[in-house]
Coordinates of C-alpha atoms in Angstrom, one line a residue:
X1 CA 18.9 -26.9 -45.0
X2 CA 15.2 -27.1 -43.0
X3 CA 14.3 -23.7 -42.3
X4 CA 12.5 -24.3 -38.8
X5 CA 10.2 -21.6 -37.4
X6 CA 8.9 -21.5 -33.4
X7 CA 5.1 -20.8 -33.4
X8 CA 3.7 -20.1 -29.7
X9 CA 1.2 -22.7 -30.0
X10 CA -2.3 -23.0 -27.9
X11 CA -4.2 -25.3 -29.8
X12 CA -6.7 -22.0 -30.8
X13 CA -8.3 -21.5 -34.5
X14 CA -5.6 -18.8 -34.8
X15 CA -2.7 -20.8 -33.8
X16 CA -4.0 -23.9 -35.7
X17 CA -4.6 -22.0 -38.9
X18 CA -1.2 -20.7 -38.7
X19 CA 0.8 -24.2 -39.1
X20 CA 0.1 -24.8 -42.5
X21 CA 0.1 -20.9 -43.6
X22 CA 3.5 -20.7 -42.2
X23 CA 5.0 -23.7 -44.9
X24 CA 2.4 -22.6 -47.5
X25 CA 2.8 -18.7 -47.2
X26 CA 6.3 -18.2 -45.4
X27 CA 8.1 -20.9 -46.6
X28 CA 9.2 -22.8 -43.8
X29 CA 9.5 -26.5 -43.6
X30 CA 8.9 -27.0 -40.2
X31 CA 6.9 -25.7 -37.2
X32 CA 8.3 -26.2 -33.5
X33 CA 5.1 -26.1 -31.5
X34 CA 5.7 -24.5 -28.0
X35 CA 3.1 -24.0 -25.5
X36 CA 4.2 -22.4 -21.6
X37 CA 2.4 -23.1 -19.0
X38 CA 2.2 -19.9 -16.5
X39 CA -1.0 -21.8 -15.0
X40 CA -3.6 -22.4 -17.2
X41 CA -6.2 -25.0 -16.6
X42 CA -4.7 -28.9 -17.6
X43 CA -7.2 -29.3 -19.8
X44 CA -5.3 -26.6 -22.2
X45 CA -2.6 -28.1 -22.4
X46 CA -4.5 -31.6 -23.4
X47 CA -6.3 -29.9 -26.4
X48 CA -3.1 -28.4 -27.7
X49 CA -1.5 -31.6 -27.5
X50 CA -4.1 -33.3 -28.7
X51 CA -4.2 -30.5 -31.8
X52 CA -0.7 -30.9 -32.6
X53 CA -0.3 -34.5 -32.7
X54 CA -3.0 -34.3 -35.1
X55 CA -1.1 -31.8 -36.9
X56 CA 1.7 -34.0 -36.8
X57 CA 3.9 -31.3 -34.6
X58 CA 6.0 -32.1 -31.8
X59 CA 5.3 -29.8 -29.2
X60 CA 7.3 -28.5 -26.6
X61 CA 5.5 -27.5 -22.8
X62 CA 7.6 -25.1 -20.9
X63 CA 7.1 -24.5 -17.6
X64 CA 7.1 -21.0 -16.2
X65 CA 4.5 -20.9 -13.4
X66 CA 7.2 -19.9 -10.9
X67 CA 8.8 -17.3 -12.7
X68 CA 5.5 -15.8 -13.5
X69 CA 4.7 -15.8 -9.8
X70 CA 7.9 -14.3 -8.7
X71 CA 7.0 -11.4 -11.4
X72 CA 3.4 -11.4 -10.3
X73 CA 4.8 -10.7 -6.8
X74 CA 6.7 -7.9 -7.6
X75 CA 4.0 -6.5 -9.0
X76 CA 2.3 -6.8 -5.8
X77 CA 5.0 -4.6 -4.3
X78 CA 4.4 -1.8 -6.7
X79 CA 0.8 -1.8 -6.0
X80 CA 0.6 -2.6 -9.8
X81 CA -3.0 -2.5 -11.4
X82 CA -4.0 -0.5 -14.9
X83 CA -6.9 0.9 -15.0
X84 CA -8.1 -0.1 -12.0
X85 CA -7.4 -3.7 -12.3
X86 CA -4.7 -6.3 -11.6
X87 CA -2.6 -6.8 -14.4
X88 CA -2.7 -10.6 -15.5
X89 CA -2.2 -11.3 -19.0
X90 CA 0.2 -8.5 -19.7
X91 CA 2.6 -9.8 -16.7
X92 CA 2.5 -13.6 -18.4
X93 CA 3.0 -12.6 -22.0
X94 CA 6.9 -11.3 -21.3
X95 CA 7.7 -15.1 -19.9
X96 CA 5.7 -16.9 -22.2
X97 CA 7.6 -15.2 -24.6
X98 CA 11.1 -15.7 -23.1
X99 CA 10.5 -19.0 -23.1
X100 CA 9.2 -19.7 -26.7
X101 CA 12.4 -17.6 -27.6
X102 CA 15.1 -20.1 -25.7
X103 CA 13.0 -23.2 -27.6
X104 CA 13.5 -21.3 -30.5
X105 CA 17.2 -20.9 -30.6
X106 CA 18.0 -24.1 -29.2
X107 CA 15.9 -25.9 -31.9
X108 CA 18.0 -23.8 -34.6
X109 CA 14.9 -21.8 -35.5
X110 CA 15.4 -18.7 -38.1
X111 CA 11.8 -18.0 -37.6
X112 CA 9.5 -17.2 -34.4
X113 CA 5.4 -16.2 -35.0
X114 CA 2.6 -15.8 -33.0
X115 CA -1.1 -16.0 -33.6
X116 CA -2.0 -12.5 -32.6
X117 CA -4.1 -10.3 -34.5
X118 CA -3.3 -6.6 -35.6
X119 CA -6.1 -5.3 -33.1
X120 CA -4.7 -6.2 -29.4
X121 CA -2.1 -5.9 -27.2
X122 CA -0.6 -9.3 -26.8
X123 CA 1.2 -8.7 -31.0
X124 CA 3.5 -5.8 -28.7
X125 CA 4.4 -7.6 -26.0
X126 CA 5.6 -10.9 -27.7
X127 CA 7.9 -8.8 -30.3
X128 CA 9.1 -6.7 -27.7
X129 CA 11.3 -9.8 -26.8
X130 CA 11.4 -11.7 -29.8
X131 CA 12.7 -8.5 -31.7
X132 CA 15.7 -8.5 -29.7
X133 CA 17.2 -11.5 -31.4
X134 CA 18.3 -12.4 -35.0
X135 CA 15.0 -14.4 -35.7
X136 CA 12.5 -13.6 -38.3
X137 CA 9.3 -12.3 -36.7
X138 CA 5.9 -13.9 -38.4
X139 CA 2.7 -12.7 -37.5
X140 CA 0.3 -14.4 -40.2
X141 CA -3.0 -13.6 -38.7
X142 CA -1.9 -9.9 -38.8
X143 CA 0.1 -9.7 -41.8
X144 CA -2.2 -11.3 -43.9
X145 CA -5.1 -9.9 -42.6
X146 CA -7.2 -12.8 -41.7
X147 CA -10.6 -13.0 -40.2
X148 CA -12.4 -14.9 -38.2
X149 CA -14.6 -16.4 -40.1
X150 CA -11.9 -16.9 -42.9
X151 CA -9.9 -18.7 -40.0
X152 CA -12.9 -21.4 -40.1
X153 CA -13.6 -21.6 -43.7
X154 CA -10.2 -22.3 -44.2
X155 CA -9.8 -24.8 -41.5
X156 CA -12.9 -26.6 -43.0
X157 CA -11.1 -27.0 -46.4
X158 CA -8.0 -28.5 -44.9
X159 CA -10.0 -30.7 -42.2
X160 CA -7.6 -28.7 -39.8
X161 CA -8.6 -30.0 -36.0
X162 CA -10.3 -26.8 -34.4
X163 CA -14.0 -28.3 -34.4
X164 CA -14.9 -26.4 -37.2
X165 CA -14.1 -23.3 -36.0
X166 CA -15.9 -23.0 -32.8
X167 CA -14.1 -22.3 -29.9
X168 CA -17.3 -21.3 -28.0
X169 CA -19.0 -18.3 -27.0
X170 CA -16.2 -16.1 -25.5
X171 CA -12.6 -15.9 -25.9
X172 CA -11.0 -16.7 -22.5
X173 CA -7.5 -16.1 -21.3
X174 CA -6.5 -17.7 -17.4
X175 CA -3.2 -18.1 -15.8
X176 CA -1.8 -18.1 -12.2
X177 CA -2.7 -14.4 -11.2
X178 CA -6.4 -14.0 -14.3
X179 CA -8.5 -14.5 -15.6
X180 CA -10.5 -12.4 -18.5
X181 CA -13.2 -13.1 -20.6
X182 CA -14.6 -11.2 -23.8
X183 CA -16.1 -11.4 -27.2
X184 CA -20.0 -11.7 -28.2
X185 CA -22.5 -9.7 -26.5
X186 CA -19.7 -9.2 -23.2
X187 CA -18.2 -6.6 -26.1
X188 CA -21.1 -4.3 -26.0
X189 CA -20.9 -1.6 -22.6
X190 CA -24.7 -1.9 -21.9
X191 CA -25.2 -5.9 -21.7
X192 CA -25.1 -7.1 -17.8
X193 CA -23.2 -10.4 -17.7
X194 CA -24.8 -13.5 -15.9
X195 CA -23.1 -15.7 -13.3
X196 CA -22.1 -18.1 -16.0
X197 CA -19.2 -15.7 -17.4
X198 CA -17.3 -16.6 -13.6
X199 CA -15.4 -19.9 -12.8
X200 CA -12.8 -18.9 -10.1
X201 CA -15.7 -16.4 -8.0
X202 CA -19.1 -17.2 -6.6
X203 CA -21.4 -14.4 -6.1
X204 CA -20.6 -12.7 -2.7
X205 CA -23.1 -14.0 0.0
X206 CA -23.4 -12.8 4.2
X207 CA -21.0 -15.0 4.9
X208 CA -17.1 -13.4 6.2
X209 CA -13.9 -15.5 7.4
X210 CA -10.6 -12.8 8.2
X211 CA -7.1 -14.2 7.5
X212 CA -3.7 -13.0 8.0
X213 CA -1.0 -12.5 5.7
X214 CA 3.0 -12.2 6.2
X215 CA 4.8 -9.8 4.2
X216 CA 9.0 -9.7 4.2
X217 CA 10.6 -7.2 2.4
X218 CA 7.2 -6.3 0.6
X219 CA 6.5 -10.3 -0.2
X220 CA 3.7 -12.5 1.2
X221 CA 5.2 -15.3 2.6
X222 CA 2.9 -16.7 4.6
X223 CA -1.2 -17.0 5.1
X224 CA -2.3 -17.5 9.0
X225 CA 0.9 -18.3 9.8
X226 CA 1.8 -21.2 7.4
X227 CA 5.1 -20.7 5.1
X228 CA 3.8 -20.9 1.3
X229 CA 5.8 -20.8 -1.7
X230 CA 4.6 -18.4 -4.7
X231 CA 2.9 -20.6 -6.7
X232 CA 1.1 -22.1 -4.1
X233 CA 0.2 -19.5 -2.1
X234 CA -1.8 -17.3 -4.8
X235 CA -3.2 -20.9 -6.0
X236 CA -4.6 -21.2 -2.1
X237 CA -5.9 -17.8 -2.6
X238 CA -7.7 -18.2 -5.8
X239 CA -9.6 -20.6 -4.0
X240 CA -10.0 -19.3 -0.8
X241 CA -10.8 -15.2 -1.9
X242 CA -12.6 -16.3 -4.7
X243 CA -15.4 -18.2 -2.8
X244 CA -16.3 -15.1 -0.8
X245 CA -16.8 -13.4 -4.6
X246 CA -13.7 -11.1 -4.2
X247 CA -12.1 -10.6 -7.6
X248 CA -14.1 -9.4 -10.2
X249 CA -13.6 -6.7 -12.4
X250 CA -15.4 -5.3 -15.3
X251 CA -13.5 -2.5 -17.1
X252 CA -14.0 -0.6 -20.0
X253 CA -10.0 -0.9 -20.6
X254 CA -8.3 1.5 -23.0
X255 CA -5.4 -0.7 -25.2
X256 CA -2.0 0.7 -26.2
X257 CA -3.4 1.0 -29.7
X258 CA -5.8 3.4 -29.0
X259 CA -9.0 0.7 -28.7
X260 CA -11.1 1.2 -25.9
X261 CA -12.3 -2.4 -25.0
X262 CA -14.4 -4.3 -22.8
X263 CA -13.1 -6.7 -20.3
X264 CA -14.3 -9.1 -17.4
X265 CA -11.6 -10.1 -15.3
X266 CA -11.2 -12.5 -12.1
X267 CA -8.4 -12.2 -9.7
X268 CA -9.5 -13.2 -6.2
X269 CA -5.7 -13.6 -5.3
X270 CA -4.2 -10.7 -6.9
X271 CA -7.1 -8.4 -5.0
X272 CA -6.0 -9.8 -1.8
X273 CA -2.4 -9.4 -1.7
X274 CA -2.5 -6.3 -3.3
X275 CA -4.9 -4.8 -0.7
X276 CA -3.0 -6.4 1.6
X277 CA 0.1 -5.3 1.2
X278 CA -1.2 -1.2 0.6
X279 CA -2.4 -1.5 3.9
X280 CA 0.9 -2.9 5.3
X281 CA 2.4 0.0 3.0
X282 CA 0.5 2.7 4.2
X283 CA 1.7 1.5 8.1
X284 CA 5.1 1.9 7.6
X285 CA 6.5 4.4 4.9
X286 CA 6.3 8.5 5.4
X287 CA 3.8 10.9 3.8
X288 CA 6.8 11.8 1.5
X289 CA 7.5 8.0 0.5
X290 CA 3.8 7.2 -0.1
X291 CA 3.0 9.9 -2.3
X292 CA 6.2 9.6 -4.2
X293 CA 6.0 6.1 -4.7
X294 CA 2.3 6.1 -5.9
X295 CA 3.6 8.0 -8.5
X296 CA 6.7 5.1 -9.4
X297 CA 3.7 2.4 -8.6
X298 CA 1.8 3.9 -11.3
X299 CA 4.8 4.6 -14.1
X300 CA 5.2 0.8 -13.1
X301 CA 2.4 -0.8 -13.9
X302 CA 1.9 1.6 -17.3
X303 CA 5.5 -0.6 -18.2
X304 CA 3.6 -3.8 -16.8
X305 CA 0.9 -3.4 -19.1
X306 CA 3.2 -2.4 -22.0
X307 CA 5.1 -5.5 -21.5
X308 CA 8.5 -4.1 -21.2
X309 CA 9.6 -5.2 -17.7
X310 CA 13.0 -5.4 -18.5
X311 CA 14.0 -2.1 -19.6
X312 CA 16.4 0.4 -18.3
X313 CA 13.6 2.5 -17.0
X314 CA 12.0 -0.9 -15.1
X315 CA 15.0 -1.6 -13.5
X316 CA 15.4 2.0 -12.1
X317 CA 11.7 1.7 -10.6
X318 CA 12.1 -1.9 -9.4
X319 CA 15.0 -0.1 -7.3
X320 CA 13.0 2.5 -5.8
X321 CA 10.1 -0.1 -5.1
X322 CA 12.9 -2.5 -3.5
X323 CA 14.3 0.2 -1.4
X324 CA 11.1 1.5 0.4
X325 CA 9.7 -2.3 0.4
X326 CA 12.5 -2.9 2.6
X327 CA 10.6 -2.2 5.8
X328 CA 7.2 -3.7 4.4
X329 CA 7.6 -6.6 6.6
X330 CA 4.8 -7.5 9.3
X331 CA 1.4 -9.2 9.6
X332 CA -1.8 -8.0 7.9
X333 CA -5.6 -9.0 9.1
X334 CA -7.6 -8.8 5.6
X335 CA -12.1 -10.0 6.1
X336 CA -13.7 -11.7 3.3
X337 CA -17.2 -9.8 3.0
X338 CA -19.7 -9.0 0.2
X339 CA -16.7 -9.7 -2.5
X340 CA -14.5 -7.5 -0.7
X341 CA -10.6 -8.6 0.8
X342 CA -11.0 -5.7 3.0
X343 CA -7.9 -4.9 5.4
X344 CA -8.8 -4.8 9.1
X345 CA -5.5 -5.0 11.0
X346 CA -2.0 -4.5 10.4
X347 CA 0.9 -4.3 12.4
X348 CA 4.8 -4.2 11.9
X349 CA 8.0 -3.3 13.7
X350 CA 8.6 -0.6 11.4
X351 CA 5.1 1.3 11.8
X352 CA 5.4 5.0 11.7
X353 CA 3.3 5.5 14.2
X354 CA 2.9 6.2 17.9
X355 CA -0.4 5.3 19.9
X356 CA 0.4 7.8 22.2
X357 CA 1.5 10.4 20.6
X358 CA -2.0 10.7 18.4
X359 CA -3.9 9.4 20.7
X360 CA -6.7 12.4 22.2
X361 CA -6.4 10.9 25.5
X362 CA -3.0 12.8 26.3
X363 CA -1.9 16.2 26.9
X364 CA 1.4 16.3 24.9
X365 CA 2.7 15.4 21.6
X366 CA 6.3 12.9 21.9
X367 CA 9.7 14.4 22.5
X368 CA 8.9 17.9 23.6
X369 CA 6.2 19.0 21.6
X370 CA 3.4 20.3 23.1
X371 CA -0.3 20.5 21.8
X372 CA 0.2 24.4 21.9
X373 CA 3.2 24.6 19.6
X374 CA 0.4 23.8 16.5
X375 CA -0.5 27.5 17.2
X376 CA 2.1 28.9 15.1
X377 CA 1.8 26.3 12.5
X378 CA -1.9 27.2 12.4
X379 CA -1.3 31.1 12.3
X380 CA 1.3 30.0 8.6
X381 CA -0.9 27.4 7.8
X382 CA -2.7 28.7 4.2
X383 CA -1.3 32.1 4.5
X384 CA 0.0 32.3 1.0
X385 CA -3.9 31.3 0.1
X386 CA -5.3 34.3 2.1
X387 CA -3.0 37.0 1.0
X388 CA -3.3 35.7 -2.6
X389 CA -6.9 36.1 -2.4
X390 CA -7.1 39.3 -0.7
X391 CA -4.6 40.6 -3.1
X392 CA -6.5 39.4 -6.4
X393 CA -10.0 41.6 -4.4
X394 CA -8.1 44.4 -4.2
X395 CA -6.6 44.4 -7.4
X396 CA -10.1 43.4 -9.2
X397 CA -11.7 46.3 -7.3
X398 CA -9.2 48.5 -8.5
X399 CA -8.9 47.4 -12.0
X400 CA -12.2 46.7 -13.2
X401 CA -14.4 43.7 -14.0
X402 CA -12.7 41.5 -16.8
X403 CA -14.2 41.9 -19.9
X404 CA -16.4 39.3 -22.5
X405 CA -13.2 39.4 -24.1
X406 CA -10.7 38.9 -21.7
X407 CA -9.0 41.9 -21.8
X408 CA -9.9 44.8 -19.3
X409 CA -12.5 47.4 -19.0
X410 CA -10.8 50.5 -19.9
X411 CA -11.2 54.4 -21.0
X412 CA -7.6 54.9 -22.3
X413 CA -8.5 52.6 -25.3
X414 CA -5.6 50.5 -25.2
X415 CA -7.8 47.9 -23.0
X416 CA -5.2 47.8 -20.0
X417 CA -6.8 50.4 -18.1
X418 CA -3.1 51.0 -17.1
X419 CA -1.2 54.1 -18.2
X420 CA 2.1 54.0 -20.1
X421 CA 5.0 53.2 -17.8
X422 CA 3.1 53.2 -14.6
X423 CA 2.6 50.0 -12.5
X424 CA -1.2 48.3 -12.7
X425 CA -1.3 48.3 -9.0
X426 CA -0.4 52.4 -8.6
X427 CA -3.1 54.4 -6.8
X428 CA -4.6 50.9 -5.2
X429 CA -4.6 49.7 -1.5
X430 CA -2.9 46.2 -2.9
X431 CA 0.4 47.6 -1.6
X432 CA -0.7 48.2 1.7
X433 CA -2.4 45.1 2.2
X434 CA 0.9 43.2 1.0
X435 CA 2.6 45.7 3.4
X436 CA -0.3 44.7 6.5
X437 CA 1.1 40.9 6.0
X438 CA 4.7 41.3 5.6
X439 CA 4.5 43.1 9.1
X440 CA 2.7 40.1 10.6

């Protein structure tokens, strides 16, 4: 019987390298190439056909661009970033490895590996779906500890077709909602990047433009009034956002393994929605909702990054997010200016708000309530602070300084300056001045 393994396949040094270490260390007889496309540039997907025909592999492209997008959306109405940047790669790696998993089974694979190293995220994320089936999970680069450079001497000695090695300065990662770049001298936290690290952003200039978004439901659906599907919609935006500069992001970004690592990352789309739909956000949910949800918003882009979007607790948050999302529908105003999507104007049926009711201009409040009813909210308003305050003076007065030590200064010895059975606050004025507030 041909043992078969799945190998998620880009055409890399790592991936490459992996094909024949798979039949010569692992065993297997045959290697099902599969590449998914969630938006990278065409010319990917030409050099890793072009690799694996000279590898002699038939390679499967799956196409996941919409699903992506759909999830990339959702992410949008959590207000999802990590770190203080869209999440991109960690979003794409759950569907790229969904679909590398159905190739796998319906190919009769026992086997399914990936080229990741034992240093990054990307190994998690893969096996957190592949580990869910019966397949044998391979990880070569990690498991048998290869390095770079090994990758390329190897490759040399078995002619493999990775242009001896050299994949070029910087290891780059781009799909529908990213793009990141590292590696070299982007690794070290001093070293200012030039202009040539950017493709999808220009550097910002004086020049504006201001555009308007449609959200339903939490979902952009439309950009200055045109219907856009998903996919074509952040694609428009890439472009559009990204020659105004908007979209870059260089984070020192701390990895699930503990590694704190340098990143450069472009996401003129992603920056745009997600601004644009806060603002929308902050229009039409209550204090209570906003506050609350920032904390779900948070819990679900930790998950995001993580990779596990389809867990029990994902679910539960997705249902929160859905809920309050329900009356994020209305039109945003969002200005391109000095790489900033900047929201200007929003507006939607369901605004929590009332013009006349805050404006200065009128005497009253709405619906009986008068400007002189905030006096007794005033008169409560930090009480608990005050008499908290004025009863820690009294009792410090009363009790002595606190000591080096941090007991108290004392004659009795015992360092309590209390004695036996009686309470710290007897002989003091704190019970009169709880007494003074209780009365008021």
């Amino acid at each position: 019987m041909t043992e078969k393994v799945a190998l998620a396949f880009s055409g890399g040094l790592d991936t490459t390298v992996c094909v024949p270490l798979l039949n010569e260390e692992y065993g297997y007889d045959e290697v099902v190439a599969v590449t998914v496309d969630v938006g990278q540039p065409d010319e990917e997907f030409a050099e890793a056909k072009e690799t694996a025909d000279a590898l002699g592999l038939d390679i499967h492209v799956v196409d996941a661009k919409e699903e992506f997008a759909s999830l990339c959306l959702d992410a949008v109405r959590a207000n999802a970033t990590y770190q203080n940047y869209p999440l991109g790669t960690a979003l794409a790696r759950p569907v790229i490895a969904s679909a590398i998993l159905s190739v796998a089974e319906a190919e009769g694979c026992t086997g399914i590996a990936h080229g990741c190293t034992g240093k990054g995220n990307d190994q998690l994320r893969f096996e957190a779906v592949w580990r869910d089936s019966d397949l044998e999970v391979i990880a070569p680069v990690r498991e048998l500890g290869l390095t770079r450079e090994w990758e390329k001497e190897y490759a040399a000695e078995r002619n493999l077709p990775v242009e001896a090695g050299n994949e070029g300065d910087w290891s780059i990662d781009t799909n529908l909602w990213s793009r990141s770049v590292e590696g070299k001298e982007l690794e070290e936290p001093s070293h200012v990047p030039g202009e040539e690290i950017y493709e999808w952003t220009t550097a910002p200039s004086g020049e504006t433009e201001e555009i308007t978004l449609t959200f339903e439901d939490g979902y952009p659906v439309a950009l200055n009034g045109e219907a856009y599907e998903p996919v074509e919609l952040i694609e428009t935006l890439n472009e559009l956002a990204g020659s105004y500069g908007v979209g870059r992001t260089d984070a020192m970004e701390d990895r699930m393994l503990g590694l704190k690592v340098r990143e450069n990352y472009e996401h003129p789309a992603a920056t745009t929605l997600l601004n644009a739909h806060q603002g929308l956000e902050d229009l039409v949910l209550t204090k209570e909702e906003r506050s609350f949800k920032t904390l779900v918003d948070n819990e679900w882009a930790e998950k995001g990054y993580q990779g596990l979007v389809d867990g029990p607790l994902m679910k539960a948050l997705d249902a929160f997010v859905a809920t309050t999302n329900e009356r994020v529908t209305g039109t945003v105003t969002v200005r391109f200016e000095g790489g900033q999507a900047r929201v200007v104007g929003r507006e939607s049926p369901y605004a929590v708000y009332s013009a006349e009711a805050a404006s200065f201009n009128t005497e009253d409040v709405t619906g009986g309530i008068e400007q002189a009813d905030a006096t007794g909210v005033a008169k409560y308003h930090g009480f608990q602070e005050r008499l908290a305050n004025k009863t820690i003076k009294a009792a410090n007065e009363s009790l002595g300084k606190t000591a080096p030590d941090g007991g108290l200064k004392s004659d009795d010895g015992d360092g309590t300056g209390v004695t036996a059975g009686e309470s710290p606050l007897a002989g003091t004025d704190v019970d009169d001045t709880a007494a003074d507030y209780e009365g008021n």
